[in-house]
Amino acid sequence: MDFDLNEEQRLFQKAMREFAEKEIRPLARETDAAGAFPWALIRTMAEMGMLGLPVAEEYGGAGADYLSYAMAVEEVSRVCGSTGITMAAHTSLGTMPFVYFGTEAQKRRYLPQLASGAKLGAFGLTEPNAGSDAGGIQTTAVLDGDEWVINGQKVFITSGSIADVVVIAARTDPSAGSRGISSLIVEKGTPGFRAGRDEDKMGLRGSVTSQLFFEDCRVPKENILGKPGEGFKQFLTVLDGGRISIGAMALGLAQAALECANAYSKQRVQFGQPIAKFQAIQWMIADMATEIEAARLLVYRAAWLKDRGVRFTREAAMAKLYASEAAERAAFKALQIHGGYGYTRDYDVERIYRDQRLCTIGEGTSEILRLVIARQVLQL
């Protein structure tokens, strides 16, 4: 088995790290402290083609493989979780539904603008009463002549209030259970569609997380992805790919925690020597490094399988589950190594600790992912 990256992937990874260090890291603390969306930075990333990496060139994307995209999310998240999740949500959730399920006309209309970053995309699934139970959504869409009339509410939607295009899941046949859910395209400015408040979050404060409301919102009949009733199956496919990107985000945050702990333990002196000399610290560093390496292999393999067109539902769930929990353990140990200083905002580890916490929740909680994996293994 060959675990090595090819030359193109290595060069790409190096370029992403250099960009992240030069352009994103200097803004990370300010982005978090201000809780402000980094518009200028996102526009720079768009100009570089970073918001459409896995989209084919014929639709305005970079034509990169999914592994390269995952590495880019990892490198961005390593210096700023807020920017990492914005990139991941726009690409995996806001753009890829068009790649997977869009008609040729829909691809031509939306993908060039989304892939170029001229427009931001979002994905509207979660509702006040439908989180892990995604099949329990209550938003409805009723066909009235040549239009779908949408009513309902979405919550916790990344980039929801600033997105130009949102793909939402709505119930088009209330009597059909999960087979009565469809995916609909809603554009910003459509009458009856409005954003509610942006959440005041614990971490990832430079990303936007919003409520969305639909009140007799009318969209054209052709604004459906695929056929009516295919939405449930579609959003499971979208989430499979999204879990790779959240795994990559968690991986970047975990790597950042390790690097912070490594550097601090070498310069912090107690009892007459750097604390890196103490076995208790060394064992924490060893555990962090080992778990991060394991997480990286899981994330990269899931992306590699996706690139080869092989079913990867189980592997994506495993990658996201393990990477997110490894990030949580790494952030905990890194902050512990920093002691009281790590609890202050003078050190990046405090921000990393807050930012990584979402990774075991968003796009499938750890508990739901264990169910997904178990069902795959048990073939239930």
mmCIF file of C-alpha atoms in Angstrom:
data_model
loop_
_atom_site.group_PDB
_atom_site.id
_atom_site.type_symbol
_atom_site.label_atom_id
_atom_site.label_comp_id
_atom_site.label_asym_id
_atom_site.label_seq_id
_atom_site.Cartn_x
_atom_site.Cartn_y
_atom_site.Cartn_z
ATOM 1 C CA MET A 1 0.000 0.000 0.000
ATOM 2 C CA ASP A 2 1.248 3.477 -0.910
ATOM 3 C CA PHE A 3 0.515 6.125 1.703
ATOM 4 C CA ASP A 4 2.580 8.809 -0.020
ATOM 5 C CA LEU A 5 1.142 11.912 -1.645
ATOM 6 C CA ASN A 6 2.010 12.479 -5.277
ATOM 7 C CA GLU A 7 4.172 15.434 -6.270
ATOM 8 C CA GLU A 8 1.212 17.605 -7.235
ATOM 9 C CA GLN A 9 -0.501 16.958 -3.916
ATOM 10 C CA ARG A 10 2.658 17.711 -1.941
ATOM 11 C CA LEU A 11 3.144 21.007 -3.752
ATOM 12 C CA PHE A 12 -0.503 21.884 -3.238
ATOM 13 C CA GLN A 13 -0.311 21.064 0.473
ATOM 14 C CA LYS A 14 2.798 23.232 0.809
ATOM 15 C CA ALA A 15 1.103 26.118 -0.999
ATOM 16 C CA MET A 16 -1.969 25.889 1.234
ATOM 17 C CA ARG A 17 0.173 25.913 4.382
ATOM 18 C CA GLU A 18 2.174 28.910 3.205
ATOM 19 C CA PHE A 19 -0.995 30.817 2.334
ATOM 20 C CA ALA A 20 -2.578 29.956 5.675
ATOM 21 C CA GLU A 21 0.486 31.083 7.604
ATOM 22 C CA LYS A 22 0.896 34.318 5.662
ATOM 23 C CA GLU A 23 -2.698 35.442 5.095
ATOM 24 C CA ILE A 24 -4.945 33.735 7.659
ATOM 25 C CA ARG A 25 -2.944 33.295 10.864
ATOM 26 C CA PRO A 26 -2.312 37.050 11.369
ATOM 27 C CA LEU A 27 -6.090 37.634 11.345
ATOM 28 C CA ALA A 28 -7.193 34.632 13.409
ATOM 29 C CA ARG A 29 -7.187 36.202 16.882
ATOM 30 C CA GLU A 30 -8.877 39.374 15.685
ATOM 31 C CA THR A 31 -11.491 37.385 13.751
ATOM 32 C CA ASP A 32 -12.344 35.417 16.886
ATOM 33 C CA ALA A 33 -12.239 38.365 19.289
ATOM 34 C CA ALA A 34 -14.411 40.586 17.099
ATOM 35 C CA GLY A 35 -16.799 37.770 16.159
ATOM 36 C CA ALA A 36 -16.809 39.278 12.686
ATOM 37 C CA PHE A 37 -16.953 37.435 9.389
ATOM 38 C CA PRO A 38 -13.617 37.926 7.528
ATOM 39 C CA TRP A 39 -15.003 39.140 4.209
ATOM 40 C CA ALA A 40 -11.707 40.406 2.815
ATOM 41 C CA LEU A 41 -9.979 37.106 3.555
ATOM 42 C CA ILE A 42 -12.788 35.046 2.024
ATOM 43 C CA ARG A 43 -12.603 37.176 -1.126
ATOM 44 C CA THR A 44 -8.859 36.539 -1.320
ATOM 45 C CA MET A 45 -9.453 32.815 -0.953
ATOM 46 C CA ALA A 46 -12.101 33.018 -3.667
ATOM 47 C CA GLU A 47 -9.643 34.715 -6.031
ATOM 48 C CA MET A 48 -7.227 31.839 -5.430
ATOM 49 C CA GLY A 49 -9.872 29.268 -6.326
ATOM 50 C CA MET A 50 -10.029 27.871 -2.793
ATOM 51 C CA LEU A 51 -13.839 27.933 -2.611
ATOM 52 C CA GLY A 52 -14.338 25.579 -5.540
ATOM 53 C CA LEU A 53 -11.478 23.120 -5.243
ATOM 54 C CA PRO A 54 -13.336 19.836 -5.959
ATOM 55 C CA VAL A 55 -15.585 21.341 -8.654
ATOM 56 C CA ALA A 56 -14.755 20.438 -12.260
ATOM 57 C CA GLU A 57 -12.980 23.074 -14.326
ATOM 58 C CA GLU A 58 -15.790 23.137 -16.897
ATOM 59 C CA TYR A 59 -18.031 24.610 -14.176
ATOM 60 C CA GLY A 60 -15.478 27.125 -12.948
ATOM 61 C CA GLY A 61 -13.818 25.047 -10.262
ATOM 62 C CA ALA A 62 -10.204 24.029 -9.723
ATOM 63 C CA GLY A 63 -10.788 20.376 -10.651
ATOM 64 C CA ALA A 64 -8.851 19.179 -7.590
ATOM 65 C CA ASP A 65 -9.353 15.757 -6.064
ATOM 66 C CA TYR A 66 -11.210 15.478 -2.773
ATOM 67 C CA LEU A 67 -8.036 14.539 -0.912
ATOM 68 C CA SER A 68 -6.434 17.830 -1.931
ATOM 69 C CA TYR A 69 -9.569 19.665 -0.837
ATOM 70 C CA ALA A 70 -9.451 17.897 2.549
ATOM 71 C CA MET A 71 -5.803 18.884 2.969
ATOM 72 C CA ALA A 72 -6.695 22.499 2.194
ATOM 73 C CA VAL A 73 -9.419 22.490 4.871
ATOM 74 C CA GLU A 74 -6.918 20.962 7.293
ATOM 75 C CA GLU A 75 -4.299 23.640 6.638
ATOM 76 C CA VAL A 76 -6.784 26.516 6.888
ATOM 77 C CA SER A 77 -8.315 25.120 10.097
ATOM 78 C CA ARG A 78 -4.863 24.656 11.592
ATOM 79 C CA VAL A 79 -4.544 28.439 11.824
ATOM 80 C CA CYS A 80 -8.220 29.491 12.051
ATOM 81 C CA GLY A 81 -11.173 27.228 12.753
ATOM 82 C CA SER A 82 -13.684 29.925 11.806
ATOM 83 C CA THR A 83 -12.255 30.253 8.312
ATOM 84 C CA GLY A 84 -11.936 26.484 8.013
ATOM 85 C CA ILE A 85 -15.596 25.809 8.734
ATOM 86 C CA THR A 86 -16.696 28.606 6.408
ATOM 87 C CA MET A 87 -14.685 27.075 3.582
ATOM 88 C CA ALA A 88 -15.865 23.540 4.366
ATOM 89 C CA ALA A 89 -19.556 24.430 4.651
ATOM 90 C CA HIS A 90 -19.570 26.508 1.480
ATOM 91 C CA THR A 91 -17.894 23.773 -0.548
ATOM 92 C CA SER A 92 -19.097 20.459 0.884
ATOM 93 C CA LEU A 93 -22.620 21.546 1.804
ATOM 94 C CA GLY A 94 -23.449 24.616 -0.268
ATOM 95 C CA THR A 95 -21.812 23.696 -3.573
ATOM 96 C CA MET A 96 -21.515 19.923 -3.870
ATOM 97 C CA PRO A 97 -25.304 19.270 -3.950
ATOM 98 C CA PHE A 98 -25.290 20.907 -7.381
ATOM 99 C CA VAL A 99 -22.356 18.732 -8.444
ATOM 100 C CA TYR A 100 -24.064 15.543 -7.253
ATOM 101 C CA PHE A 101 -27.684 16.145 -8.175
ATOM 102 C CA GLY A 102 -28.038 19.253 -10.317
ATOM 103 C CA THR A 103 -29.352 19.231 -13.855
ATOM 104 C CA GLU A 104 -27.012 20.570 -16.501
ATOM 105 C CA ALA A 105 -28.944 23.843 -16.493
ATOM 106 C CA GLN A 106 -28.651 24.121 -12.690
ATOM 107 C CA LYS A 107 -24.940 23.368 -12.808
ATOM 108 C CA ARG A 108 -24.364 26.019 -15.469
ATOM 109 C CA ARG A 109 -26.366 28.579 -13.530
ATOM 110 C CA TYR A 110 -25.009 28.074 -10.011
ATOM 111 C CA LEU A 111 -21.662 26.269 -10.011
ATOM 112 C CA PRO A 112 -19.507 28.928 -11.743
ATOM 113 C CA GLN A 113 -20.592 31.547 -9.218
ATOM 114 C CA LEU A 114 -20.260 29.236 -6.218
ATOM 115 C CA ALA A 115 -16.951 27.708 -7.302
ATOM 116 C CA SER A 116 -15.458 31.138 -7.952
ATOM 117 C CA GLY A 117 -16.691 32.450 -4.625
ATOM 118 C CA ALA A 118 -18.672 35.183 -6.350
ATOM 119 C CA LYS A 119 -21.583 33.789 -4.353
ATOM 120 C CA LEU A 120 -21.617 31.916 -1.054
ATOM 121 C CA GLY A 121 -23.630 28.737 -0.598
ATOM 122 C CA ALA A 122 -25.302 27.153 2.419
ATOM 123 C CA PHE A 123 -27.200 23.983 3.247
ATOM 124 C CA GLY A 124 -30.429 24.120 5.240
ATOM 125 C CA LEU A 125 -31.255 20.874 7.001
ATOM 126 C CA THR A 126 -31.388 21.299 10.800
ATOM 127 C CA GLU A 127 -34.581 22.576 12.412
ATOM 128 C CA PRO A 128 -35.617 23.391 15.994
ATOM 129 C CA ASN A 129 -37.198 19.938 16.331
ATOM 130 C CA ALA A 130 -35.049 18.023 13.855
ATOM 131 C CA GLY A 131 -31.359 17.748 14.653
ATOM 132 C CA SER A 132 -29.984 14.230 14.818
ATOM 133 C CA ASP A 133 -33.430 13.086 13.672
ATOM 134 C CA ALA A 134 -33.000 14.764 10.314
ATOM 135 C CA GLY A 135 -35.863 12.783 8.827
ATOM 136 C CA GLY A 136 -38.202 14.584 11.222
ATOM 137 C CA ILE A 137 -38.018 17.948 9.471
ATOM 138 C CA GLN A 138 -41.243 19.950 9.475
ATOM 139 C CA THR A 139 -40.516 22.557 6.799
ATOM 140 C CA THR A 140 -42.980 21.992 3.968
ATOM 141 C CA ALA A 141 -43.029 22.749 0.246
ATOM 142 C CA VAL A 142 -46.333 22.537 -1.610
ATOM 143 C CA LEU A 143 -46.528 22.667 -5.389
ATOM 144 C CA ASP A 144 -48.853 25.431 -6.510
ATOM 145 C CA GLY A 145 -48.938 25.616 -10.280
ATOM 146 C CA ASP A 146 -45.393 26.265 -11.427
ATOM 147 C CA GLU A 147 -44.058 27.191 -7.992
ATOM 148 C CA TRP A 148 -43.141 25.528 -4.715
ATOM 149 C CA VAL A 149 -44.546 27.340 -1.682
ATOM 150 C CA ILE A 150 -42.191 26.847 1.283
ATOM 151 C CA ASN A 151 -43.053 27.317 4.963
ATOM 152 C CA GLY A 152 -40.852 26.501 7.926
ATOM 153 C CA GLN A 153 -37.694 27.292 9.856
ATOM 154 C CA LYS A 154 -34.056 26.210 9.856
ATOM 155 C CA VAL A 155 -31.485 26.676 12.627
ATOM 156 C CA PHE A 156 -27.712 26.454 13.063
ATOM 157 C CA ILE A 157 -27.103 27.050 9.349
ATOM 158 C CA THR A 158 -23.465 27.918 8.643
ATOM 159 C CA SER A 159 -23.280 31.126 6.571
ATOM 160 C CA GLY A 160 -27.085 31.130 6.493
ATOM 161 C CA SER A 161 -27.692 34.873 6.702
ATOM 162 C CA ILE A 162 -24.887 35.788 4.297
ATOM 163 C CA ALA A 163 -25.339 33.011 1.735
ATOM 164 C CA ASP A 164 -26.550 33.907 -1.728
ATOM 165 C CA VAL A 165 -27.900 30.424 -2.444
ATOM 166 C CA VAL A 166 -29.283 27.898 0.036
ATOM 167 C CA VAL A 167 -30.202 24.289 -0.679
ATOM 168 C CA ILE A 168 -32.886 23.294 1.825
ATOM 169 C CA ALA A 169 -34.615 20.051 2.730
ATOM 170 C CA ALA A 170 -38.398 20.323 2.807
ATOM 171 C CA ARG A 171 -41.259 17.886 3.129
ATOM 172 C CA THR A 172 -43.104 17.758 -0.208
ATOM 173 C CA ASP A 173 -45.247 14.704 0.625
ATOM 174 C CA PRO A 174 -46.208 14.600 4.323
ATOM 175 C CA SER A 175 -47.653 11.097 3.988
ATOM 176 C CA ALA A 176 -44.457 9.493 2.646
ATOM 177 C CA GLY A 177 -42.136 9.763 5.648
ATOM 178 C CA SER A 178 -38.459 10.112 4.691
ATOM 179 C CA ARG A 179 -39.417 9.440 1.070
ATOM 180 C CA GLY A 180 -41.482 12.583 1.050
ATOM 181 C CA ILE A 181 -38.503 14.947 1.519
ATOM 182 C CA SER A 182 -37.064 16.966 -1.379
ATOM 183 C CA SER A 183 -34.160 19.374 -1.905
ATOM 184 C CA LEU A 184 -35.035 22.871 -3.076
ATOM 185 C CA ILE A 185 -32.912 25.819 -4.184
ATOM 186 C CA VAL A 186 -33.692 29.169 -2.582
ATOM 187 C CA GLU A 187 -31.879 32.359 -3.543
ATOM 188 C CA LYS A 188 -31.233 35.317 -1.291
ATOM 189 C CA GLY A 189 -33.829 38.033 -1.788
ATOM 190 C CA THR A 190 -36.661 35.643 -2.622
ATOM 191 C CA PRO A 191 -39.872 37.045 -1.104
ATOM 192 C CA GLY A 192 -40.889 35.119 1.988
ATOM 193 C CA PHE A 193 -37.320 34.053 2.736
ATOM 194 C CA ARG A 194 -35.481 35.839 5.522
ATOM 195 C CA ALA A 195 -32.692 35.228 7.983
ATOM 196 C CA GLY A 196 -33.245 35.393 11.725
ATOM 197 C CA ARG A 197 -30.564 36.028 14.302
ATOM 198 C CA ASP A 198 -26.957 34.938 13.983
ATOM 199 C CA GLU A 199 -26.003 32.780 16.954
ATOM 200 C CA ASP A 200 -23.622 34.099 19.630
ATOM 201 C CA LYS A 201 -21.398 31.038 19.816
ATOM 202 C CA MET A 202 -18.806 29.631 22.217
ATOM 203 C CA GLY A 203 -16.286 29.064 19.434
ATOM 204 C CA LEU A 204 -15.805 29.505 15.688
ATOM 205 C CA ARG A 205 -16.905 33.047 16.341
ATOM 206 C CA GLY A 206 -15.691 34.352 13.007
ATOM 207 C CA SER A 207 -18.138 32.134 11.150
ATOM 208 C CA VAL A 208 -21.817 32.945 10.754
ATOM 209 C CA THR A 209 -24.445 30.533 12.115
ATOM 210 C CA SER A 210 -28.028 31.561 11.438
ATOM 211 C CA GLN A 211 -31.732 30.950 11.702
ATOM 212 C CA LEU A 212 -33.654 30.914 8.420
ATOM 213 C CA PHE A 213 -37.393 31.505 8.011
ATOM 214 C CA PHE A 214 -39.692 30.654 5.116
ATOM 215 C CA GLU A 215 -43.137 32.230 5.069
ATOM 216 C CA ASP A 216 -45.089 31.428 1.894
ATOM 217 C CA CYS A 217 -41.761 31.590 0.093
ATOM 218 C CA ARG A 218 -42.269 30.829 -3.600
ATOM 219 C CA VAL A 219 -39.574 29.362 -5.814
ATOM 220 C CA PRO A 220 -39.903 28.106 -9.404
ATOM 221 C CA LYS A 221 -40.912 24.497 -9.949
ATOM 222 C CA GLU A 222 -37.542 23.814 -11.569
ATOM 223 C CA ASN A 223 -35.727 24.787 -8.331
ATOM 224 C CA ILE A 224 -35.773 21.182 -7.174
ATOM 225 C CA LEU A 225 -32.639 19.046 -7.124
ATOM 226 C CA GLY A 226 -33.328 15.657 -8.665
ATOM 227 C CA LYS A 227 -36.865 14.365 -8.304
ATOM 228 C CA PRO A 228 -39.442 14.945 -5.560
ATOM 229 C CA GLY A 229 -38.891 12.559 -2.671
ATOM 230 C CA GLU A 230 -35.151 12.112 -3.241
ATOM 231 C CA GLY A 231 -34.086 14.682 -0.661
ATOM 232 C CA PHE A 232 -33.462 12.310 2.239
ATOM 233 C CA LYS A 233 -31.169 10.129 0.175
ATOM 234 C CA GLN A 234 -29.485 13.215 -1.234
ATOM 235 C CA PHE A 235 -28.652 14.844 2.080
ATOM 236 C CA LEU A 236 -27.167 11.589 3.362
ATOM 237 C CA THR A 237 -24.817 11.662 0.363
ATOM 238 C CA VAL A 238 -23.997 15.325 0.994
ATOM 239 C CA LEU A 239 -23.271 14.609 4.660
ATOM 240 C CA ASP A 240 -20.917 11.749 3.758
ATOM 241 C CA GLY A 241 -18.704 14.192 1.871
ATOM 242 C CA GLY A 242 -19.187 16.870 4.514
ATOM 243 C CA ARG A 243 -17.990 14.542 7.248
ATOM 244 C CA ILE A 244 -14.656 14.224 5.488
ATOM 245 C CA SER A 245 -14.262 18.002 5.514
ATOM 246 C CA ILE A 246 -15.239 18.309 9.197
ATOM 247 C CA GLY A 247 -12.800 15.491 9.951
ATOM 248 C CA ALA A 248 -10.152 17.515 8.123
ATOM 249 C CA MET A 249 -11.120 20.615 10.085
ATOM 250 C CA ALA A 250 -10.805 18.704 13.363
ATOM 251 C CA LEU A 251 -7.476 17.342 12.185
ATOM 252 C CA GLY A 252 -6.155 20.859 11.558
ATOM 253 C CA LEU A 253 -7.273 22.045 14.984
ATOM 254 C CA ALA A 254 -5.715 18.990 16.642
ATOM 255 C CA GLN A 255 -2.439 19.606 14.823
ATOM 256 C CA ALA A 256 -2.498 23.222 15.992
ATOM 257 C CA ALA A 257 -3.031 22.096 19.589
ATOM 258 C CA LEU A 258 -0.066 19.737 19.361
ATOM 259 C CA GLU A 259 2.178 22.430 17.901
ATOM 260 C CA CYS A 260 1.184 24.874 20.647
ATOM 261 C CA ALA A 261 1.846 22.284 23.356
ATOM 262 C CA ASN A 262 5.156 21.282 21.812
ATOM 263 C CA ALA A 263 6.460 24.844 21.623
ATOM 264 C CA TYR A 264 5.216 25.855 25.075
ATOM 265 C CA SER A 265 6.580 22.768 26.830
ATOM 266 C CA LYS A 266 10.075 23.548 25.534
ATOM 267 C CA GLN A 267 10.129 27.148 26.706
ATOM 268 C CA ARG A 268 8.214 26.853 29.994
ATOM 269 C CA VAL A 269 10.677 26.188 32.844
ATOM 270 C CA GLN A 270 9.601 24.688 36.168
ATOM 271 C CA PHE A 271 11.731 23.007 38.840
ATOM 272 C CA GLY A 272 14.823 24.159 36.974
ATOM 273 C CA GLN A 273 14.126 22.633 33.568
ATOM 274 C CA PRO A 274 11.738 22.861 30.585
ATOM 275 C CA ILE A 275 8.557 20.980 31.359
ATOM 276 C CA ALA A 276 9.099 18.997 28.134
ATOM 277 C CA LYS A 277 11.699 17.066 30.143
ATOM 278 C CA PHE A 278 9.040 15.665 32.469
ATOM 279 C CA GLN A 279 7.599 12.275 31.623
ATOM 280 C CA ALA A 280 4.028 13.378 32.393
ATOM 281 C CA ILE A 281 4.268 16.006 29.650
ATOM 282 C CA GLN A 282 6.069 13.678 27.259
ATOM 283 C CA TRP A 283 3.328 11.071 27.541
ATOM 284 C CA MET A 284 0.641 13.663 26.763
ATOM 285 C CA ILE A 285 2.605 14.818 23.710
ATOM 286 C CA ALA A 286 3.106 11.199 22.606
ATOM 287 C CA ASP A 287 -0.607 10.425 22.902
ATOM 288 C CA MET A 288 -1.553 13.554 20.980
ATOM 289 C CA ALA A 289 0.913 12.869 18.160
ATOM 290 C CA THR A 290 -0.175 9.233 17.838
ATOM 291 C CA GLU A 291 -3.888 9.980 17.765
ATOM 292 C CA ILE A 292 -3.433 12.808 15.257
ATOM 293 C CA GLU A 293 -1.486 10.537 12.942
ATOM 294 C CA ALA A 294 -4.223 7.906 13.168
ATOM 295 C CA ALA A 295 -6.876 10.547 12.497
ATOM 296 C CA ARG A 296 -4.966 11.824 9.475
ATOM 297 C CA LEU A 297 -4.825 8.342 7.964
ATOM 298 C CA LEU A 298 -8.573 7.890 8.472
ATOM 299 C CA VAL A 299 -9.454 11.272 6.954
ATOM 300 C CA TYR A 300 -7.112 10.923 4.003
ATOM 301 C CA ARG A 301 -8.270 7.365 3.284
ATOM 302 C CA ALA A 302 -11.930 8.394 3.308
ATOM 303 C CA ALA A 303 -11.137 11.168 0.819
ATOM 304 C CA TRP A 304 -9.054 8.745 -1.268
ATOM 305 C CA LEU A 305 -11.967 6.301 -1.431
ATOM 306 C CA LYS A 306 -14.330 9.081 -2.478
ATOM 307 C CA ASP A 307 -11.945 10.076 -5.262
ATOM 308 C CA ARG A 308 -12.071 6.508 -6.561
ATOM 309 C CA GLY A 309 -15.819 6.317 -6.624
ATOM 310 C CA VAL A 310 -15.903 3.646 -3.917
ATOM 311 C CA ARG A 311 -18.629 3.690 -1.255
ATOM 312 C CA PHE A 312 -17.196 5.531 1.741
ATOM 313 C CA THR A 313 -20.097 6.110 4.148
ATOM 314 C CA ARG A 314 -18.551 4.011 6.916
ATOM 315 C CA GLU A 315 -15.054 5.415 6.379
ATOM 316 C CA ALA A 316 -16.285 9.029 6.382
ATOM 317 C CA ALA A 317 -18.170 8.414 9.626
ATOM 318 C CA MET A 318 -15.116 6.770 11.193
ATOM 319 C CA ALA A 319 -12.843 9.602 10.054
ATOM 320 C CA LYS A 320 -15.100 12.328 11.380
ATOM 321 C CA LEU A 321 -15.802 10.493 14.649
ATOM 322 C CA TYR A 322 -12.188 9.717 15.450
ATOM 323 C CA ALA A 323 -10.684 13.000 14.237
ATOM 324 C CA SER A 324 -13.191 15.111 16.152
ATOM 325 C CA GLU A 325 -12.705 13.190 19.388
ATOM 326 C CA ALA A 326 -8.925 13.154 18.909
ATOM 327 C CA ALA A 327 -9.073 16.946 18.483
ATOM 328 C CA GLU A 328 -11.006 17.255 21.716
ATOM 329 C CA ARG A 329 -8.439 15.175 23.592
ATOM 330 C CA ALA A 330 -5.547 17.057 21.992
ATOM 331 C CA ALA A 331 -7.018 20.452 22.876
ATOM 332 C CA PHE A 332 -7.636 19.300 26.462
ATOM 333 C CA LYS A 333 -4.057 18.075 26.871
ATOM 334 C CA ALA A 334 -2.586 21.151 25.195
ATOM 335 C CA LEU A 335 -4.465 23.484 27.495
ATOM 336 C CA GLN A 336 -3.450 21.359 30.496
ATOM 337 C CA ILE A 337 0.204 21.635 29.458
ATOM 338 C CA HIS A 338 -0.172 25.425 29.297
ATOM 339 C CA GLY A 339 -1.659 25.465 32.784
ATOM 340 C CA GLY A 340 -3.222 28.754 33.863
ATOM 341 C CA TYR A 341 -1.791 30.566 30.839
ATOM 342 C CA GLY A 342 -3.756 28.294 28.527
ATOM 343 C CA TYR A 343 -6.969 29.509 30.129
ATOM 344 C CA THR A 344 -6.257 33.060 28.990
ATOM 345 C CA ARG A 345 -6.711 34.555 25.555
ATOM 346 C CA ASP A 346 -3.023 35.397 25.393
ATOM 347 C CA TYR A 347 -2.439 31.910 23.988
ATOM 348 C CA ASP A 348 -3.968 30.369 20.878
ATOM 349 C CA VAL A 349 -4.732 27.133 22.684
ATOM 350 C CA GLU A 350 -7.673 28.805 24.422
ATOM 351 C CA ARG A 351 -9.289 29.553 21.034
ATOM 352 C CA ILE A 352 -8.463 26.098 19.709
ATOM 353 C CA TYR A 353 -10.133 24.543 22.749
ATOM 354 C CA ARG A 354 -13.352 26.447 22.032
ATOM 355 C CA ASP A 355 -13.269 25.988 18.262
ATOM 356 C CA GLN A 356 -12.813 22.237 18.238
ATOM 357 C CA ARG A 357 -15.820 21.634 20.475
ATOM 358 C CA LEU A 358 -18.280 21.836 17.597
ATOM 359 C CA CYS A 359 -16.561 19.037 15.692
ATOM 360 C CA THR A 360 -18.169 16.264 17.756
ATOM 361 C CA ILE A 361 -21.591 17.883 17.247
ATOM 362 C CA GLY A 362 -21.931 19.284 13.714
ATOM 363 C CA GLU A 363 -22.672 17.072 10.685
ATOM 364 C CA GLY A 364 -23.499 14.103 12.849
ATOM 365 C CA THR A 365 -22.851 13.889 16.574
ATOM 366 C CA SER A 366 -20.425 11.291 17.831
ATOM 367 C CA GLU A 367 -23.403 9.283 19.048
ATOM 368 C CA ILE A 368 -25.120 9.300 15.653
ATOM 369 C CA LEU A 369 -21.865 8.433 13.893
ATOM 370 C CA ARG A 370 -21.429 5.412 16.118
ATOM 371 C CA LEU A 371 -24.881 4.291 15.015
ATOM 372 C CA VAL A 372 -23.946 4.826 11.360
ATOM 373 C CA ILE A 373 -20.742 2.828 11.764
ATOM 374 C CA ALA A 374 -22.432 0.049 13.734
ATOM 375 C CA ARG A 375 -25.138 -0.366 11.114
ATOM 376 C CA GLN A 376 -22.512 -0.559 8.392
ATOM 377 C CA VAL A 377 -20.474 -3.127 10.296
ATOM 378 C CA LEU A 378 -23.482 -5.179 11.378
ATOM 379 C CA GLN A 379 -25.155 -4.723 7.975
ATOM 380 C CA LEU A 380 -28.449 -3.816 9.609
#
